[in-house]
Coordinates of C-alpha atoms in Angstrom, one line a residue:
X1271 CA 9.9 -31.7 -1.0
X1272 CA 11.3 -28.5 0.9
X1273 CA 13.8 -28.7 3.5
X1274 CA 11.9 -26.5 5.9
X1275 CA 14.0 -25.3 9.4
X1276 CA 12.7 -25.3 12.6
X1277 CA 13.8 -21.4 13.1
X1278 CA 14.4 -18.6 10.9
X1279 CA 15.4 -14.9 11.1
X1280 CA 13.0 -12.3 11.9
X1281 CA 12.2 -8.8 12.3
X1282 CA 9.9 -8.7 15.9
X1283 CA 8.6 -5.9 18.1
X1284 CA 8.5 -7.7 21.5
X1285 CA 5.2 -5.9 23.1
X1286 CA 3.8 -2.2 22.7
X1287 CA 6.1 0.6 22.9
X1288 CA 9.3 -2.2 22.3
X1289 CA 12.2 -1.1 20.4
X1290 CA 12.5 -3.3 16.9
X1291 CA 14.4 -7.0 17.2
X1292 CA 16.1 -9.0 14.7
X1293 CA 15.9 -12.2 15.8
X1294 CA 17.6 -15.4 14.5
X1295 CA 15.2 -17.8 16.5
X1296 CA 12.2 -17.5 15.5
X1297 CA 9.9 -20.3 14.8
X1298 CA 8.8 -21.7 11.4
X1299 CA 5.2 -23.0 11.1
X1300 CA 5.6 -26.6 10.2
X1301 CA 3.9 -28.3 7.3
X1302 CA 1.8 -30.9 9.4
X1303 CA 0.9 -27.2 11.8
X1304 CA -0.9 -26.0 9.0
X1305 CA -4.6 -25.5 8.8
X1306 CA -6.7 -26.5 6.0
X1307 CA -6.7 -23.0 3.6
X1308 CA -3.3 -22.0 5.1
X1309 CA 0.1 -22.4 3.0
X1310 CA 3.9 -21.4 4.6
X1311 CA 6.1 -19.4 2.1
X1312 CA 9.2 -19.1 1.5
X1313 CA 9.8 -15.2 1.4
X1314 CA 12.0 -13.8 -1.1
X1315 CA 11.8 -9.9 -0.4
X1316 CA 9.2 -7.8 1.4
X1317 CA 8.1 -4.0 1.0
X1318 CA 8.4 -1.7 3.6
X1319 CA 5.7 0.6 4.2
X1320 CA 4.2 3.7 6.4
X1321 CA 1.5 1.4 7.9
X1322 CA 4.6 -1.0 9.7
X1323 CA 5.9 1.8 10.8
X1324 CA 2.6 2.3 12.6
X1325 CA 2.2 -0.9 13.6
X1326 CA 5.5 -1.2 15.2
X1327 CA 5.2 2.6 17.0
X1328 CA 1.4 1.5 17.9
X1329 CA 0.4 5.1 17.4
X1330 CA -3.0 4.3 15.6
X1331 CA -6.4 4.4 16.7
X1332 CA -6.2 0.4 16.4
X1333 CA -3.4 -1.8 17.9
X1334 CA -1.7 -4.4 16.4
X1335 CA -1.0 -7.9 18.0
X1336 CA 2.2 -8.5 19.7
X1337 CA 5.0 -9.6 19.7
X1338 CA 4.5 -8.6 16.3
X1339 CA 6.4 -9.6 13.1
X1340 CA 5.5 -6.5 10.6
X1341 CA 5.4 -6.3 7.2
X1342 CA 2.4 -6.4 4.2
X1343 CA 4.4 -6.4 1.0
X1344 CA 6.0 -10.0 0.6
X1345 CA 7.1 -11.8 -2.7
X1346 CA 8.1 -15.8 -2.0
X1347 CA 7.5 -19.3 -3.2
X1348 CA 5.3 -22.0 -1.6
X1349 CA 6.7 -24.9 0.4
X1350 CA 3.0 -26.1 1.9
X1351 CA 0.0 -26.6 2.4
X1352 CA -2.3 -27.3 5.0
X1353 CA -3.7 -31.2 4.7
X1354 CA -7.5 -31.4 3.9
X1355 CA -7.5 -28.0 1.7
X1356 CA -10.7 -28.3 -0.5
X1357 CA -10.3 -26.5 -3.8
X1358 CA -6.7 -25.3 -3.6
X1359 CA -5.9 -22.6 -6.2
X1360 CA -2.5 -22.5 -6.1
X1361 CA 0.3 -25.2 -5.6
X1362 CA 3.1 -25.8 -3.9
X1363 CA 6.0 -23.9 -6.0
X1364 CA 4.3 -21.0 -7.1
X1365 CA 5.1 -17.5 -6.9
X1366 CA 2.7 -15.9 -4.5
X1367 CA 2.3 -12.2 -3.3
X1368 CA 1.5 -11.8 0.7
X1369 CA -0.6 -8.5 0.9
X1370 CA -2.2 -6.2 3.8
X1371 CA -5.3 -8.6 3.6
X1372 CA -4.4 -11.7 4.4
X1373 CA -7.7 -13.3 5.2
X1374 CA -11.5 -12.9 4.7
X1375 CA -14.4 -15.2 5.1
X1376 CA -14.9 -14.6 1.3
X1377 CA -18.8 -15.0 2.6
X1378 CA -20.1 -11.8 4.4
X1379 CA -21.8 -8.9 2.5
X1380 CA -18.7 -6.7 2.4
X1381 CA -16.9 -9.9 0.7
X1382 CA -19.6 -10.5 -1.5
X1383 CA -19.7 -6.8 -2.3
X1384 CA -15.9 -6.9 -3.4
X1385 CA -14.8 -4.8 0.3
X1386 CA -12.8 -8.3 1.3
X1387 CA -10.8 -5.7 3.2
X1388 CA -14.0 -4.4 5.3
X1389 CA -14.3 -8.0 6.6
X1390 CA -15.8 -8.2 10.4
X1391 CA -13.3 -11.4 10.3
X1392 CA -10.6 -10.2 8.3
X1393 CA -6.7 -10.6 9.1
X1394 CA -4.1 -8.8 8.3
X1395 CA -0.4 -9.2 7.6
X1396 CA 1.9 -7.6 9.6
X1397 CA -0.9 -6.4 11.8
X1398 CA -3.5 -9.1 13.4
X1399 CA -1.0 -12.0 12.2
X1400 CA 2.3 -12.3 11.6
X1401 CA 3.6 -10.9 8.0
X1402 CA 6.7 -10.8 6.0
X1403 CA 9.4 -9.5 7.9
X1404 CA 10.6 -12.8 7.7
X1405 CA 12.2 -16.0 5.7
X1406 CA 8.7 -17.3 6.2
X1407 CA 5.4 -16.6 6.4
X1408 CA 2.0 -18.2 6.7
X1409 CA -0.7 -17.0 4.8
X1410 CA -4.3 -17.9 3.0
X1411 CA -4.2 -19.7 0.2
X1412 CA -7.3 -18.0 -1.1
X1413 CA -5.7 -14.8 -0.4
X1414 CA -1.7 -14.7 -1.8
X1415 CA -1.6 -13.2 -5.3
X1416 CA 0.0 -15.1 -8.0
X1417 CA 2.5 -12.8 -9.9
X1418 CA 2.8 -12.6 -13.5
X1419 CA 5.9 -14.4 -15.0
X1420 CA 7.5 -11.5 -16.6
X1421 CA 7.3 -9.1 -13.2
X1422 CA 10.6 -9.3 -11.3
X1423 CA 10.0 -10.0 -7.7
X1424 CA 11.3 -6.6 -6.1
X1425 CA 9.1 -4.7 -8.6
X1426 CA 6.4 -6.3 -7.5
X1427 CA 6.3 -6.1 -4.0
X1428 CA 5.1 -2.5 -3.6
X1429 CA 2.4 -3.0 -5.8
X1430 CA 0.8 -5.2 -3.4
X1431 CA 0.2 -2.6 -1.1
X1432 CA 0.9 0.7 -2.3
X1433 CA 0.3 -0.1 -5.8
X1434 CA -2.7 -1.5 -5.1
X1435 CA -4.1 0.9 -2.6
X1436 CA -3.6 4.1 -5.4
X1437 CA -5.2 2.0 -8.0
X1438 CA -8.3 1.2 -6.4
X1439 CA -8.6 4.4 -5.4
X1440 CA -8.1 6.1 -8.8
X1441 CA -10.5 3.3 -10.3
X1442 CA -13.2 4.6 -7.8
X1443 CA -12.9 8.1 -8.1
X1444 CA -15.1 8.6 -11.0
X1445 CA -12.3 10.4 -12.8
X1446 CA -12.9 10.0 -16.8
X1447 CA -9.8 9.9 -19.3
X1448 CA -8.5 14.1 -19.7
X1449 CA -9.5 15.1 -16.6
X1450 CA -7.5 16.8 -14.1
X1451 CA -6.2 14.7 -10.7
X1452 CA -4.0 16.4 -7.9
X1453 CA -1.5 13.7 -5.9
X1454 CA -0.2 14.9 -3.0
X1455 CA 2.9 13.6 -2.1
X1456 CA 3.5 12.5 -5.8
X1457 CA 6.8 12.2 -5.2
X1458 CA 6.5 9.4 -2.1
X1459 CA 6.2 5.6 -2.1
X1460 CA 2.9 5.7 -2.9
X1461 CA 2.6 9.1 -4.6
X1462 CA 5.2 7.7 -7.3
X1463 CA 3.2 5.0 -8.3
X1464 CA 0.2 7.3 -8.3
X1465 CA 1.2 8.9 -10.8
X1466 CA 2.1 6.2 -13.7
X1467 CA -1.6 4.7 -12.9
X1468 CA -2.8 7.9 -13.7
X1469 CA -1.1 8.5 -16.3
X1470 CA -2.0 5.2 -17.6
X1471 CA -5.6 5.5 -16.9
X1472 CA -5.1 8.6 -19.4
X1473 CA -5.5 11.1 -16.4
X1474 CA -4.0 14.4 -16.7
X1475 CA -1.3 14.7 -13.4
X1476 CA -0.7 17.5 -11.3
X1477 CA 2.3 16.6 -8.6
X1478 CA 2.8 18.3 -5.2
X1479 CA 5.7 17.2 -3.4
X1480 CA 9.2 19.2 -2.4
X1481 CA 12.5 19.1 -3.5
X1482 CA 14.3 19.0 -6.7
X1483 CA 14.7 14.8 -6.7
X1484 CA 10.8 14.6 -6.6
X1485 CA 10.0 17.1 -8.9
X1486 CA 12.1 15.5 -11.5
X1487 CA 11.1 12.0 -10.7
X1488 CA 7.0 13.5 -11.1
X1489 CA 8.1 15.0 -14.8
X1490 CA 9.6 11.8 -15.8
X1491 CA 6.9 9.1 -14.9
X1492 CA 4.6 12.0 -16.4
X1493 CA 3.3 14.6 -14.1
X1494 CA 2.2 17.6 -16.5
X1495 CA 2.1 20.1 -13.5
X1496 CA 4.3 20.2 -10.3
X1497 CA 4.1 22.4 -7.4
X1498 CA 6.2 22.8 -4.7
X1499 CA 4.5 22.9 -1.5
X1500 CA 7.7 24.7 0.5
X1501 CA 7.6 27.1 -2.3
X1502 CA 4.4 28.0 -3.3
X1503 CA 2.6 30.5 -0.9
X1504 CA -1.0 29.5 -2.0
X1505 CA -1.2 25.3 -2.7
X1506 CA -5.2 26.2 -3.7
X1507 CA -4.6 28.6 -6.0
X1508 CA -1.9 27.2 -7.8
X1509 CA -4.1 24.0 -8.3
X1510 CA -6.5 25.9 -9.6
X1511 CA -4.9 27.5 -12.4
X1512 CA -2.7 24.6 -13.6
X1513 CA -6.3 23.0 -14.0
X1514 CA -7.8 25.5 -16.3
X1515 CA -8.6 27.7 -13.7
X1516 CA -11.3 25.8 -12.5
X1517 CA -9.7 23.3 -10.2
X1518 CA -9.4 19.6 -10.5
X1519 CA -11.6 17.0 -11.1
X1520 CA -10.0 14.6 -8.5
X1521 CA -7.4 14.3 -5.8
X1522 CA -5.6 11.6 -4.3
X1523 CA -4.7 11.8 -0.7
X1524 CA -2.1 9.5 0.3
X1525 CA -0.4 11.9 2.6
X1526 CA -0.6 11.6 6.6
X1527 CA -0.9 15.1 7.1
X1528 CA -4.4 16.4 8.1
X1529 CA -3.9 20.0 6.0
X1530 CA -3.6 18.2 2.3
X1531 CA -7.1 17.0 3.2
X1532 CA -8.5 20.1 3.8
X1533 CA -7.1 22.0 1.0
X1534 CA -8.5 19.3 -1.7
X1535 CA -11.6 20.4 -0.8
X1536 CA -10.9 23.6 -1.7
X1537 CA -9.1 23.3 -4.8
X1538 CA -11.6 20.9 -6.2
X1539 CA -13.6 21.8 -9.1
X1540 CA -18.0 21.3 -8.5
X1541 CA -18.7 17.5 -8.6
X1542 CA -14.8 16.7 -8.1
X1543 CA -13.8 13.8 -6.2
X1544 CA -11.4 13.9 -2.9
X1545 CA -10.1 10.4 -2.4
X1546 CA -9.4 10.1 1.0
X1547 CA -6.2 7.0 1.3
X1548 CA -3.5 8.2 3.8
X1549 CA -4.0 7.1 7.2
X1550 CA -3.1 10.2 10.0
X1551 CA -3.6 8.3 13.5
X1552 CA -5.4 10.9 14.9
X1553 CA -6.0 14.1 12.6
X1554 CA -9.8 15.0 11.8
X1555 CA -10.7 16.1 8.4
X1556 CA -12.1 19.4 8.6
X1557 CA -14.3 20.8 5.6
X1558 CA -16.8 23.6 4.9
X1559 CA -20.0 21.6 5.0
X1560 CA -21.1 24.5 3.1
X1561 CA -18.8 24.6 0.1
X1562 CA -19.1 21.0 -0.1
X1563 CA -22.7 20.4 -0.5
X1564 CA -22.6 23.9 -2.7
X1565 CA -19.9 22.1 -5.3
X1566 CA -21.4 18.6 -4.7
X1567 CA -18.3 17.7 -3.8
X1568 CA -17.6 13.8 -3.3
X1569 CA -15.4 12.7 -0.6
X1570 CA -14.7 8.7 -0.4
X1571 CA -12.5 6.4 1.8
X1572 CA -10.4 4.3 -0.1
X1573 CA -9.0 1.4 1.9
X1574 CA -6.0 -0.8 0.4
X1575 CA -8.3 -3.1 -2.6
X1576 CA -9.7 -6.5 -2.5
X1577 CA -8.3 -9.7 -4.2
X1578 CA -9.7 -8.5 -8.3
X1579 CA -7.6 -5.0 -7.4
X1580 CA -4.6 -6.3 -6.9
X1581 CA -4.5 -8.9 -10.3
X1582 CA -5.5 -5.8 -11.9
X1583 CA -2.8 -3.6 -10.1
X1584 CA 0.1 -6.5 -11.0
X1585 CA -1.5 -7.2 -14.7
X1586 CA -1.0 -3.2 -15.3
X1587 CA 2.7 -3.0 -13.5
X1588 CA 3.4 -6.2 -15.4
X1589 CA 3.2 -4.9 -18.8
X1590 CA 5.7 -1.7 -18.0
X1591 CA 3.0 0.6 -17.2
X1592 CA 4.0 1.0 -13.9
X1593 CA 7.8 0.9 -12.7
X1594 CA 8.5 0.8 -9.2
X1595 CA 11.8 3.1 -7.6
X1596 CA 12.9 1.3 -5.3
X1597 CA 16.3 0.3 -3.4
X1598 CA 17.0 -3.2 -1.9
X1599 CA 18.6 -3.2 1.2
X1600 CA 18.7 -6.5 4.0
X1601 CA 16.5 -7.2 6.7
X1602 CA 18.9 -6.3 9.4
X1603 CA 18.9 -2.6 8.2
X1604 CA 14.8 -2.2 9.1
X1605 CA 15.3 -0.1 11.8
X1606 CA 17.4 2.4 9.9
X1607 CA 14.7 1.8 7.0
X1608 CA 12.1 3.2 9.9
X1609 CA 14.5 6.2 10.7
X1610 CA 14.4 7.2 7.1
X1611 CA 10.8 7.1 7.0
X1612 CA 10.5 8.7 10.0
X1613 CA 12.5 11.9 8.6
X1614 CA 10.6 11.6 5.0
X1615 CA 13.7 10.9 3.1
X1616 CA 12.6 7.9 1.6
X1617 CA 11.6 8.5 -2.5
X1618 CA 10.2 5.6 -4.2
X1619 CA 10.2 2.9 -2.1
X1620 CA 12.6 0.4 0.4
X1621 CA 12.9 -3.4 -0.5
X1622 CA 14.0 -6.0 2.2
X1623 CA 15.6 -8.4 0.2
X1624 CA 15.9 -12.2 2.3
X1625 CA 19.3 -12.7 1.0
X1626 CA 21.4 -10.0 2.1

């Protein structure tokens, strides 16, 4: 049996427009709380990603629920269960990942069409419920991820989230092994991880990013091509010819910025894919309806993954494929976390480690 307290620390944004709190009094969910499905972990680390920063600014087109404990990208250990769960896959002890989804009726046709994360009932961490900016955390036990053995805890909480969310998209781009895909902001949490799945999918990387620290952290995980987007005059052109001329075959959004949208459409090749991930609050992606329909260019949503993506995403990362940069600082330091963020000079990604 666990020794579970009654209170705990935690990072909370009071009500809209609140600054960030650390509080040391916040309550535990207690074992006989729990609902049947529902399980309280024990949180090791967390991820911290653009989306909490959203969250906790509430500068999105949805608004999360307050007061508000963020956070999507938890690692931690099961203490309990709720009583009267039928057909538990997991058990208390395991080591469980807490994602962005942290709840679907497994049941409606987006579920059974494998978009759990398009659920009309859906909850998510960080956002609708609490998440794992926290000792604790409740989640689904149909939802947490079990991580592999051999995947060390900080390593694989980005993939959660992040490493999950470029996966899925590269997996639905249509992109075949040798062909050409552009990731903007290669050199970002995201964008870093971006470009080992590429790479691993046998996808031929072309990195745009700035600054001398991302371009050589885009060579080394395998980038082939790298442009500078403070330096280079044309970003379409240069795509172009570092992809035979013709353009590329695919491109990965996960930037916030309404302009890398716009110019994927023109530096794809006819029949390329643009994968639209990042998440501007208000921006509108603009587009030659034209040109579009003239190249039969694709364009496609690609929202976090569902339950399959993120074994997949872990299973991959597990076996060295996929290395996440990251630094491990202490919950306490989330607001200076957020400032970096804010200001872009975050590469690879944070980890909030309970401990500290």
């Amino acid at each position: 049996m666990f020794n579970i307290p009654k209170t705990q620390i935690a990072a909370v944004v009071p009500f809209h427009g609140a600054a960030l709190e650390i509080r040391k009094d916040h309550p535990v969910k207690q074992p006989s709380e729990l609902a049947p499905g529902e399980c309280l972990v024990k949180l090791s680390c967390t991820g911290v990603c653009h989306t909490d920063l959203h969250a906790s600014n509430d500068d999105w087109p949805l608004h999360a629920s307050t007061p508000l404990v963020g956070g999507h990208e938890g690692i931690g250990e099961i203490v309990a269960i709720g009583e009267n769960t039928g057909d538990c896959p997991v058990k208390i002890g395991d080591r469980v990942g807490v994602k962005w989804l942290a709840y679907s009726c497994l049941n409606c046709e987006q579920c059974r069409n494998g978009r759990e994360q398009n659920c009309p009932k859906a909850k998510l961490s960080g956002f609708s419920v609490d998440g794992t900016f926290a000792q604790y955390t409740v989640s689904y036990v149909y939802h947490v991820t079990p991580i592999p053995k051999n995947l060390d805890s900080n390593a694989a909480a980005s993939i959660l989230c992040a490493g999950v969310t470029v996966y899925r998209a590269l997996k639905y781009s249509h992109a075949k092994i040798g062909e050409w895909v552009v990731l903007p902001g290669a050199g970002g949490g995201l964008g870093h991880l971006a470009v080992q799945y590429a790479v691993a999918m046998g996808l031929r990387v072309v990195a745009i990013d700035t600054g001398s620290e991302k371009k050589k952290l885009c060579l080394e995980l395998g980038a082939e091509k790298w442009i500078d987007f403070q330096e280079e005059k044309d970003i379409v052109q240069a795509v172009r010819e570092a992809c035979d001329g013709e353009g590329a075959h695919c491109a990965v959004v996960t930037t916030a910025s309404a302009s890398g949208y716009t110019q994927a459409v023109d530096y794809l090749r006819p029949g390329g894919t643009l994968m639209a991930v990042g998440l501007p609050g208000e921006a509108k992606l603009e587009a030659s309806i034209f040109f579009t329909v003239f190249k039969s260019i694709n364009i496609l949503g690609s929202y976090v993954g569902n339950r399959q993506d993120a074994v997949e995403a872990l299973e991959i990362a597990s076996r060295g494929r996929v290395v996440v940069r990251y630094e491990c600082k202490g919950l306490s330091e989330l607001k200076n976390v957020y400032d970096a963020l804010k200001q872009g000079n975050v590469a690879g990604r944070i980890i909030l480690e309970m401990s500290r």
